[in-house]
Short mmCIF file of C-alpha atoms in Angstrom, two decimals:
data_model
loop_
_atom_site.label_atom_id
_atom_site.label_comp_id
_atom_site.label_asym_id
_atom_site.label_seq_id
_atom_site.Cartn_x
_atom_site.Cartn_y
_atom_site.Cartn_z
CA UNK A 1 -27.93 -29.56 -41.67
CA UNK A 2 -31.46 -28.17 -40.07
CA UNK A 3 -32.59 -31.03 -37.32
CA UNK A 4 -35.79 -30.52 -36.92
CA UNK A 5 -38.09 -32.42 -33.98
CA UNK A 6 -41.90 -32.74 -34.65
CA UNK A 7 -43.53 -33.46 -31.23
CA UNK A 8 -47.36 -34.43 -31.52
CA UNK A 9 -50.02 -35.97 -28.95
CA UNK A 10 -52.26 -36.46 -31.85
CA UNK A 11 -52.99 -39.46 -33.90
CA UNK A 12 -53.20 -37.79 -37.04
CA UNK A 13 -50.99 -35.89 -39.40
CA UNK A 14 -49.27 -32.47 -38.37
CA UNK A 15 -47.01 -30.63 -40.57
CA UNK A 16 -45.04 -27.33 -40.39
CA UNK A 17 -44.31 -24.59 -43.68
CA UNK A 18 -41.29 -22.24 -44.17
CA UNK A 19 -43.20 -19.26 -44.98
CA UNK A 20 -45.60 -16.48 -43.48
CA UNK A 21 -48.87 -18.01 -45.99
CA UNK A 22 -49.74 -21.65 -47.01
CA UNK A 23 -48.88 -20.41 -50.99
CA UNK A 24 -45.39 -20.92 -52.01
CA UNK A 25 -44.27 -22.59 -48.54
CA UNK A 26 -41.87 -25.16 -48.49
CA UNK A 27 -43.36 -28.13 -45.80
CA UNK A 28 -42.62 -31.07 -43.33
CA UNK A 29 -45.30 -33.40 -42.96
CA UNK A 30 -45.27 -36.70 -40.61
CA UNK A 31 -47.26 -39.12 -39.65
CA UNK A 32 -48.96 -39.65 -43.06
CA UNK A 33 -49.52 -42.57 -44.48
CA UNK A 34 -46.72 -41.42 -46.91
CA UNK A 35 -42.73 -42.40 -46.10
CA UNK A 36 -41.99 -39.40 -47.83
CA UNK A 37 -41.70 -35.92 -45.57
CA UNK A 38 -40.75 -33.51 -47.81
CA UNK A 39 -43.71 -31.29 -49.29
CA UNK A 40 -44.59 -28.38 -51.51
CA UNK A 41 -47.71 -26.18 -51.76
CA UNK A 42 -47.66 -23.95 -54.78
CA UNK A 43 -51.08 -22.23 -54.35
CA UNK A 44 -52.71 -23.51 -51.38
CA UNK A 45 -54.95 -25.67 -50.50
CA UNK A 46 -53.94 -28.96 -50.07
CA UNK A 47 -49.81 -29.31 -50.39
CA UNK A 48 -48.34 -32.76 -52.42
CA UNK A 49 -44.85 -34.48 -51.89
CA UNK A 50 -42.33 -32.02 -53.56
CA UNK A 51 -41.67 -35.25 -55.62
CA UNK A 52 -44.98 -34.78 -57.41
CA UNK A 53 -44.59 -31.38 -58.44
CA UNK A 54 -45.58 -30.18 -61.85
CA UNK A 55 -42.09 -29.42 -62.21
CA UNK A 56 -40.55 -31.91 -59.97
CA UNK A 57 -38.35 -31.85 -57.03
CA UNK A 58 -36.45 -33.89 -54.73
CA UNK A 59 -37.21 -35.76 -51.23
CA UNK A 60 -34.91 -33.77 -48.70
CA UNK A 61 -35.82 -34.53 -45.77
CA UNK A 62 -34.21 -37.41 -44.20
CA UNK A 63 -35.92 -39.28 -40.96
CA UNK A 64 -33.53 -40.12 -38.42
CA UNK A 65 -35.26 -41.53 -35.60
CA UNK A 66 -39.31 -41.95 -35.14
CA UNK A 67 -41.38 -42.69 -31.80
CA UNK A 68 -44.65 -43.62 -33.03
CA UNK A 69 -45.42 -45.85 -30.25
CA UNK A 70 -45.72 -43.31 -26.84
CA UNK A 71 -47.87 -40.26 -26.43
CA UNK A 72 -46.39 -37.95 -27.64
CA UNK A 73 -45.37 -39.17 -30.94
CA UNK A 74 -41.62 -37.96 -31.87
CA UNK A 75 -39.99 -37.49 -35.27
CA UNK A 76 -36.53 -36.37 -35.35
CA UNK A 77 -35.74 -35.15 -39.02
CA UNK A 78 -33.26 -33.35 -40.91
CA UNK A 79 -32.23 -31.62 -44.39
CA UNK A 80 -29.43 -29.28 -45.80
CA UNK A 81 -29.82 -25.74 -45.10
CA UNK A 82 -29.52 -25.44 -48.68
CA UNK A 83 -30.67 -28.25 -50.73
CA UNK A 84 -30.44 -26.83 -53.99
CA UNK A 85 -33.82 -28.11 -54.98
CA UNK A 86 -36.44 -24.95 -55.81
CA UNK A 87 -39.40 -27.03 -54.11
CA UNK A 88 -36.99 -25.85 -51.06
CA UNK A 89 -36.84 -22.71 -49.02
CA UNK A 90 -32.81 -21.94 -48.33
CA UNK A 91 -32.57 -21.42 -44.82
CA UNK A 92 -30.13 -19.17 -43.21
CA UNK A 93 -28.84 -19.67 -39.58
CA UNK A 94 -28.61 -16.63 -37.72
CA UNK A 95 -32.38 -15.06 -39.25
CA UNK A 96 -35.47 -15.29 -38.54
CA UNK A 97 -37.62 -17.86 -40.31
CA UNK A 98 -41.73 -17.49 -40.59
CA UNK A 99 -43.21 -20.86 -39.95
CA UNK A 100 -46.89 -21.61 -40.46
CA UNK A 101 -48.27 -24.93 -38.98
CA UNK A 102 -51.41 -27.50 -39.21
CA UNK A 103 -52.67 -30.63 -37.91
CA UNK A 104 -55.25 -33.08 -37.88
CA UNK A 105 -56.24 -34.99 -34.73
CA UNK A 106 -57.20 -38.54 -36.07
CA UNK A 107 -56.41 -38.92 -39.88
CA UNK A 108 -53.31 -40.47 -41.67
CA UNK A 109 -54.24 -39.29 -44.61
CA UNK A 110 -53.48 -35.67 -45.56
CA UNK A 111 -56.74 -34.38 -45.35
CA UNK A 112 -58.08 -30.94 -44.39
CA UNK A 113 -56.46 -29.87 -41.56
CA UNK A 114 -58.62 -29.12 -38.28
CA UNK A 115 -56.31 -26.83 -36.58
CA UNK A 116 -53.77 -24.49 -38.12
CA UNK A 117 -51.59 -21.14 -36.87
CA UNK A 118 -48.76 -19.20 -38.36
CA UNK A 119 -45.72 -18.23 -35.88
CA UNK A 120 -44.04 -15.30 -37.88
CA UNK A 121 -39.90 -14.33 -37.58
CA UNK A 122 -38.70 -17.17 -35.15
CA UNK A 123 -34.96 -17.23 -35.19
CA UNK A 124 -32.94 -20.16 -36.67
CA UNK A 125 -29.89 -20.07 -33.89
CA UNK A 126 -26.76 -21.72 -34.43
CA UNK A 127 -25.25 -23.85 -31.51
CA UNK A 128 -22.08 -22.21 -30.23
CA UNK A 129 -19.40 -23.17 -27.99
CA UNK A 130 -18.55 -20.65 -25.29
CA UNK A 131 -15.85 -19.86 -23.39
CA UNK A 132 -16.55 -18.76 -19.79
CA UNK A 133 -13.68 -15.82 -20.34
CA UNK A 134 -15.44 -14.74 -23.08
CA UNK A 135 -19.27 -15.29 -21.95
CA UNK A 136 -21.15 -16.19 -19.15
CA UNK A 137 -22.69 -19.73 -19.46
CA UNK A 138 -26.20 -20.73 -18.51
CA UNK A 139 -25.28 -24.57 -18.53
CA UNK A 140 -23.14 -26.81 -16.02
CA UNK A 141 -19.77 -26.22 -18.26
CA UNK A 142 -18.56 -23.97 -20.68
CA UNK A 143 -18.35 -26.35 -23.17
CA UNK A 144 -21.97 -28.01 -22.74
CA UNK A 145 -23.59 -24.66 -22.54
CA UNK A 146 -27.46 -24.23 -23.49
CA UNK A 147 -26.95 -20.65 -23.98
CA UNK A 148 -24.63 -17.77 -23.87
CA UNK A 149 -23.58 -14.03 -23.64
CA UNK A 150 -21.91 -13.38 -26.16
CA UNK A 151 -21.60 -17.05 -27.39
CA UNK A 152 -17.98 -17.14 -27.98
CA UNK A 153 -14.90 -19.51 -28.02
CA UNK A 154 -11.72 -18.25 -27.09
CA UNK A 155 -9.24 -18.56 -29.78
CA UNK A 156 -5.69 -17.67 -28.62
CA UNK A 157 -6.59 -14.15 -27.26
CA UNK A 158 -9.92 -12.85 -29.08
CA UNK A 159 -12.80 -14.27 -28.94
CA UNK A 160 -14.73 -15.80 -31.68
CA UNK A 161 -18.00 -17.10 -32.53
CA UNK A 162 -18.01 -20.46 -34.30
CA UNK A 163 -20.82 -23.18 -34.79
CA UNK A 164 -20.37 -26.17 -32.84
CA UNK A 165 -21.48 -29.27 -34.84
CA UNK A 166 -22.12 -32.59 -32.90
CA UNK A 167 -21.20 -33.54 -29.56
CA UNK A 168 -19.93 -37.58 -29.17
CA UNK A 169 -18.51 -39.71 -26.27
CA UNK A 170 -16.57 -42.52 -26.03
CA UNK A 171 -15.65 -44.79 -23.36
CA UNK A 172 -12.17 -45.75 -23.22
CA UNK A 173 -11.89 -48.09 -19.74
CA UNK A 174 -11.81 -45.71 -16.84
CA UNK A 175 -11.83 -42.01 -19.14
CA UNK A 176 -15.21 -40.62 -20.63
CA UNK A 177 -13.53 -38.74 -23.93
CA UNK A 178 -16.00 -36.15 -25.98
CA UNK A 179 -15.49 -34.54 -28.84
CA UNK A 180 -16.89 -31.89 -31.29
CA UNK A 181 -15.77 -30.01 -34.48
CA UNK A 182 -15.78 -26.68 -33.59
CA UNK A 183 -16.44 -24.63 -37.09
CA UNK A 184 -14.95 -25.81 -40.40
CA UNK A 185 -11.00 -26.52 -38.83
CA UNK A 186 -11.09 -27.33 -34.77
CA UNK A 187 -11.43 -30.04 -32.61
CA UNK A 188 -12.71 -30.04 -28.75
CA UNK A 189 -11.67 -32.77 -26.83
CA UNK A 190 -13.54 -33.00 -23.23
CA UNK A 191 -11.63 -35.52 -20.83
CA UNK A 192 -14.19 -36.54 -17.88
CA UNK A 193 -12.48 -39.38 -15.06
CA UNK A 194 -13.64 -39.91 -11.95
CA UNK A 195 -9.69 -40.25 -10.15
CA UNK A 196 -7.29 -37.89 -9.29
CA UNK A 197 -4.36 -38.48 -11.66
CA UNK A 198 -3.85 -37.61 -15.65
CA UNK A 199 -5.31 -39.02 -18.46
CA UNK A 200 -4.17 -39.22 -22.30
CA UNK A 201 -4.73 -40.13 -25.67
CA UNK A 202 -2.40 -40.68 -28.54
CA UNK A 203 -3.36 -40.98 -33.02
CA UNK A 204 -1.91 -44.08 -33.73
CA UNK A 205 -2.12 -48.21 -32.99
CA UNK A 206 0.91 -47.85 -30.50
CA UNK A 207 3.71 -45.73 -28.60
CA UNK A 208 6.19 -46.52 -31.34
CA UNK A 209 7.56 -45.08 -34.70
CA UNK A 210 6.02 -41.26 -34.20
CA UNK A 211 2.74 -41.03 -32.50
CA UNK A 212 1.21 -37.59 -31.93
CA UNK A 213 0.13 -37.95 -27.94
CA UNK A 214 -1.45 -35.57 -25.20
CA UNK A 215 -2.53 -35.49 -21.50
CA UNK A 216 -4.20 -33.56 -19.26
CA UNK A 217 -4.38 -33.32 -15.44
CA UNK A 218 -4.78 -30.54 -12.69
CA UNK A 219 -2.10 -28.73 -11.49
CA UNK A 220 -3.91 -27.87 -8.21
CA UNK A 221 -7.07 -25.73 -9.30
CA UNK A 222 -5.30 -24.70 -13.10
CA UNK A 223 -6.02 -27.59 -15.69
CA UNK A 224 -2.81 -28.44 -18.16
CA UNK A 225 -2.65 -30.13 -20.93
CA UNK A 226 0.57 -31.06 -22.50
CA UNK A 227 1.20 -31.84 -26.24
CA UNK A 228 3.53 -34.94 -27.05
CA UNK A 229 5.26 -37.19 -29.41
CA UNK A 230 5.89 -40.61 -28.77
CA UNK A 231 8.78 -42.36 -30.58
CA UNK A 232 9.37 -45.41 -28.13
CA UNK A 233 7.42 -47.54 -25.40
CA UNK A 234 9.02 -45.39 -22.94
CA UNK A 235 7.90 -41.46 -21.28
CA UNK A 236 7.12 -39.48 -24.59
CA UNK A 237 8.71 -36.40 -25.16
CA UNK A 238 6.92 -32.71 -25.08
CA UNK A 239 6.35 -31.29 -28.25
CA UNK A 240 8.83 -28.21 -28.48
CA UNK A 241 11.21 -30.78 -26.91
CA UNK A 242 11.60 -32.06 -30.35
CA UNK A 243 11.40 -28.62 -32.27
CA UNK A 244 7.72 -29.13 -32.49
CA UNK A 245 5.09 -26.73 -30.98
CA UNK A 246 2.57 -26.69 -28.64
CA UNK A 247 -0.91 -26.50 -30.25
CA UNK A 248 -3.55 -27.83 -27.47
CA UNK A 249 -5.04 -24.70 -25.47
CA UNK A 250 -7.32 -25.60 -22.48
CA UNK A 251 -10.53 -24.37 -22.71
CA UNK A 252 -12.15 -24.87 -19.16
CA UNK A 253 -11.65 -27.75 -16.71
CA UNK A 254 -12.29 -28.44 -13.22
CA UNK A 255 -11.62 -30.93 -10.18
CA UNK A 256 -14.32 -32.22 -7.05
CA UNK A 257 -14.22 -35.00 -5.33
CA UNK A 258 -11.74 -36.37 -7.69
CA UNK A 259 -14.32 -36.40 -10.56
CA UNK A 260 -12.26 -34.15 -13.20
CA UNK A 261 -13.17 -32.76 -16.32
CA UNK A 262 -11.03 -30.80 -18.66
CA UNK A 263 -11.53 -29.14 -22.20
CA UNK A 264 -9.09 -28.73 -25.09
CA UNK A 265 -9.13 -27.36 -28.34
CA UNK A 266 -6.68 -27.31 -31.27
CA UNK A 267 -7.15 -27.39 -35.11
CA UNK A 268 -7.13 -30.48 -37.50
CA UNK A 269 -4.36 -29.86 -39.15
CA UNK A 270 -2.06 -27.88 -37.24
CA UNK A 271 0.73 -27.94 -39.84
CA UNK A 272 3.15 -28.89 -37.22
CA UNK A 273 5.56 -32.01 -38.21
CA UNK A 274 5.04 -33.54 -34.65
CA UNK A 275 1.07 -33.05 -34.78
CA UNK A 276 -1.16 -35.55 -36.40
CA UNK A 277 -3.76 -34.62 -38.95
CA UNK A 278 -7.08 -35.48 -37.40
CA UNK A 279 -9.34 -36.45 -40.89
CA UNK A 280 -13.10 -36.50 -40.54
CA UNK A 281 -12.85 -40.45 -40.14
CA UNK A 282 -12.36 -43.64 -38.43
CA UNK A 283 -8.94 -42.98 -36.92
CA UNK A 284 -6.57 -45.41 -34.58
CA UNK A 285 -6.50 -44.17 -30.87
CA UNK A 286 -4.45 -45.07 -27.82
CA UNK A 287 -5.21 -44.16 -24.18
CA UNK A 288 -3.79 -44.57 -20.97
CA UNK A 289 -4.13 -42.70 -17.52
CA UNK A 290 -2.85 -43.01 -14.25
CA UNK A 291 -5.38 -43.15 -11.36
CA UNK A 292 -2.98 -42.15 -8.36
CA UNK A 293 -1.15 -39.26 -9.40
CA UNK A 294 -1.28 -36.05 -11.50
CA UNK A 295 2.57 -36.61 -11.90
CA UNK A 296 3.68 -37.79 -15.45
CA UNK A 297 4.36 -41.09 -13.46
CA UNK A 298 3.59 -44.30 -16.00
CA UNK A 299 0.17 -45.11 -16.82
CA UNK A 300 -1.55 -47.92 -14.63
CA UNK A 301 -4.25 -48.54 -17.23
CA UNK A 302 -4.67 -47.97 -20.91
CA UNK A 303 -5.68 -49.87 -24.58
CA UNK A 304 -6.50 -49.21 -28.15
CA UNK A 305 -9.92 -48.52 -30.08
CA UNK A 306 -10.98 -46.73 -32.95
CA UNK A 307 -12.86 -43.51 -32.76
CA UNK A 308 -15.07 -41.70 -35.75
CA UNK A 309 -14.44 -38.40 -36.26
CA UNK A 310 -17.28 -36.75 -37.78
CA UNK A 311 -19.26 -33.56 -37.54
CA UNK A 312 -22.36 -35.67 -37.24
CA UNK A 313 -24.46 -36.62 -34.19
CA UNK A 314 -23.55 -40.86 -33.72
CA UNK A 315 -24.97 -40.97 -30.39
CA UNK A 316 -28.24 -39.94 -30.80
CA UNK A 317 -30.39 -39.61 -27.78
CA UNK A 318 -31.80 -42.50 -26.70
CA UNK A 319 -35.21 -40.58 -25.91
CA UNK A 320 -35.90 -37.74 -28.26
CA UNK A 321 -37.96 -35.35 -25.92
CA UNK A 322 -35.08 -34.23 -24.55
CA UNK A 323 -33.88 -32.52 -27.44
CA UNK A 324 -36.65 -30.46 -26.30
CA UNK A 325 -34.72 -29.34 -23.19
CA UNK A 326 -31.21 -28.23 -24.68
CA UNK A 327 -32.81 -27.20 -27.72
CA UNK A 328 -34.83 -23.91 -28.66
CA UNK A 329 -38.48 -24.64 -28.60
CA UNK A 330 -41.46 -23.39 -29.66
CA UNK A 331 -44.53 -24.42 -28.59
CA UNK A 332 -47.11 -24.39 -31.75
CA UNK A 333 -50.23 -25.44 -29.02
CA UNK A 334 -50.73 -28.21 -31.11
CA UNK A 335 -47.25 -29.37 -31.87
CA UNK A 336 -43.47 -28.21 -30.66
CA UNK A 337 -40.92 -27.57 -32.89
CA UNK A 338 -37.23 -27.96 -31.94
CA UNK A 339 -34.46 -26.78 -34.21
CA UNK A 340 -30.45 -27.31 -33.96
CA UNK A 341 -28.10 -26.42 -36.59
CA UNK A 342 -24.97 -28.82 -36.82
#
């Protein structure tokens, strides 16, 4: 999906066009008196719903969240890259894209528009995650990065480039856990506790009858992570301890003033008989930690909850402007345009 945020201080309608002319481009177009956003102009002039088309097409373009309300007005939209629909430009992350865009100050109604520009080859970017061995990082961690050198994750020893899809917490008691899909097969975990001990999570509704189990902690300045496999209520058992491998690598992680925060990545479906396969779904988790100690001493808190695993964004946030900050912008003087690929 294309996320797209509209951002308007005027009352009326403002639109934007895939294309370098207003023939042929394929539109967005909020804050009509319409519910529909999706829109087509085959010749010019005034562009209709791409519903209404001679030859018809099909409404794309989903709303997710809407701030009518303050000043400035906020729509925060989205459609496939490709919908298959010929009322609808293909886009292609990693090009440029021509955009053309129009407004009107005080009417609803799609009217003649009293301001209008085109913005010619703006990039479409995919988000990456990077790796600080493999890029420098212009945001607080490697993994939350707004931009990057090289924009690369570090998979065993090369470096790759792979699109990041949606970043969503959790809080289980005392741990804040994150996670993203990292391309079409990975998983990122990112562990942030404010306590200098370990922390864990297990795939499953208890210790007992095979549960596939981690934890990570700081072994003075180097984060660990350990992969393990649970069989009883009792310490479980490292991975290649039971002729299993070890398929969590740490990614970045860091300790200060006992707030820690470590990153881990492995794949789905690892293939390994003592590995669980993490399904794009609403999965049983355990968790546990213990507050004093780093030590695989027992766990002084911990409990159960469910967790959905999904590439898309479930924690939206809770004001949309700031999409505008981690986001690339483009400021259309009457409108800005923010675009994310996930």
């Amino acid at each position: 999906y294309i996320h797209f945020w509209i951002v308007t201080k005027y009352a009326g309608w403002s639109g934007i066009g895939l294309g370098s002319a207003m023939a042929g481009s394929d539109m967005i177009i909020v804050n009509t008196d319409k519910t529909e956003y999706d829109y087509f102009n085959p010749v010019g002039g005034a562009p209709g719903l791409d519903t209404a088309q001679t030859e018809a097409g099909v409404s794309d373009v989903i709303l997710v969240k809407e701030d009518k309300v303050s000043s400035p007005k906020v729509f925060h939209l989205k459609r496939k890259t490709n919908t298959g629909d010929s009322k609808d430009k293909v886009i292609t992350v990693g090009q440029n894209q021509d955009f053309i865009f129009a407004s009107h100050n005080t009417s609803t109604t799609l009217s003649q528009h009293n301001s209008a520009k085109a913005i010619l080859a703006q990039p479409i970017s995919k988000t990456q995650i990077c790796d600080s061995s493999c890029s420098k990082c212009s945001g607080p961690e490697p993994d939350h990065c707004t931009a990057c050198s090289g924009e690369a994750l570090l998979i065993g020893t090369s470096c790759q480039t792979l699109t990041k899809h949606a970043l969503n917490t959790f809080t289980l008691d005392k741990i804040k856990l994150s996670y993203q899909i990292v391309g079409d097969d990975r998983i990122l975990l990112h562990f942030e506790y404010n306590y200098p001990g370990w922390a864990g999570i297990g795939f499953g509704k208890g210790m007992s009858g095979g549960v596939d189990m981690l934890r990570v902690y700081m072994d003075g300045t180097t984060p660990k992570v350990e992969d393990l496999w649970s069989t009883a209520t009792s310490r479980p058992a490292l991975d290649t301890a039971v002729s299993g491998k070890d398929d969590w690598t740490v990614q970045s992680g860091s300790r200060s003033s006992n707030l820690t925060k470590i990153s881990i990545l492995r794949k789905l479906n690892t293939e390994d008989a003592k590995d669980f396969l993490i399904t794009l779904t609403n999965l049983d988790v355990v968790f546990s930690g213990n507050t004093d100690s780093d030590a695989f001493n027992k766990h002084n808190f911990g409990g159960k909850t469910q967790i959905n695993f999904t590439k898309e964004n479930l924690n939206p946030p809770a004001d949309e402007k700031s999409a505008l900050i981690t986001n690339i912008c483009y400021a259309l003087p009457i409108i800005y345009l923010s675009l994310i690929h996930i």
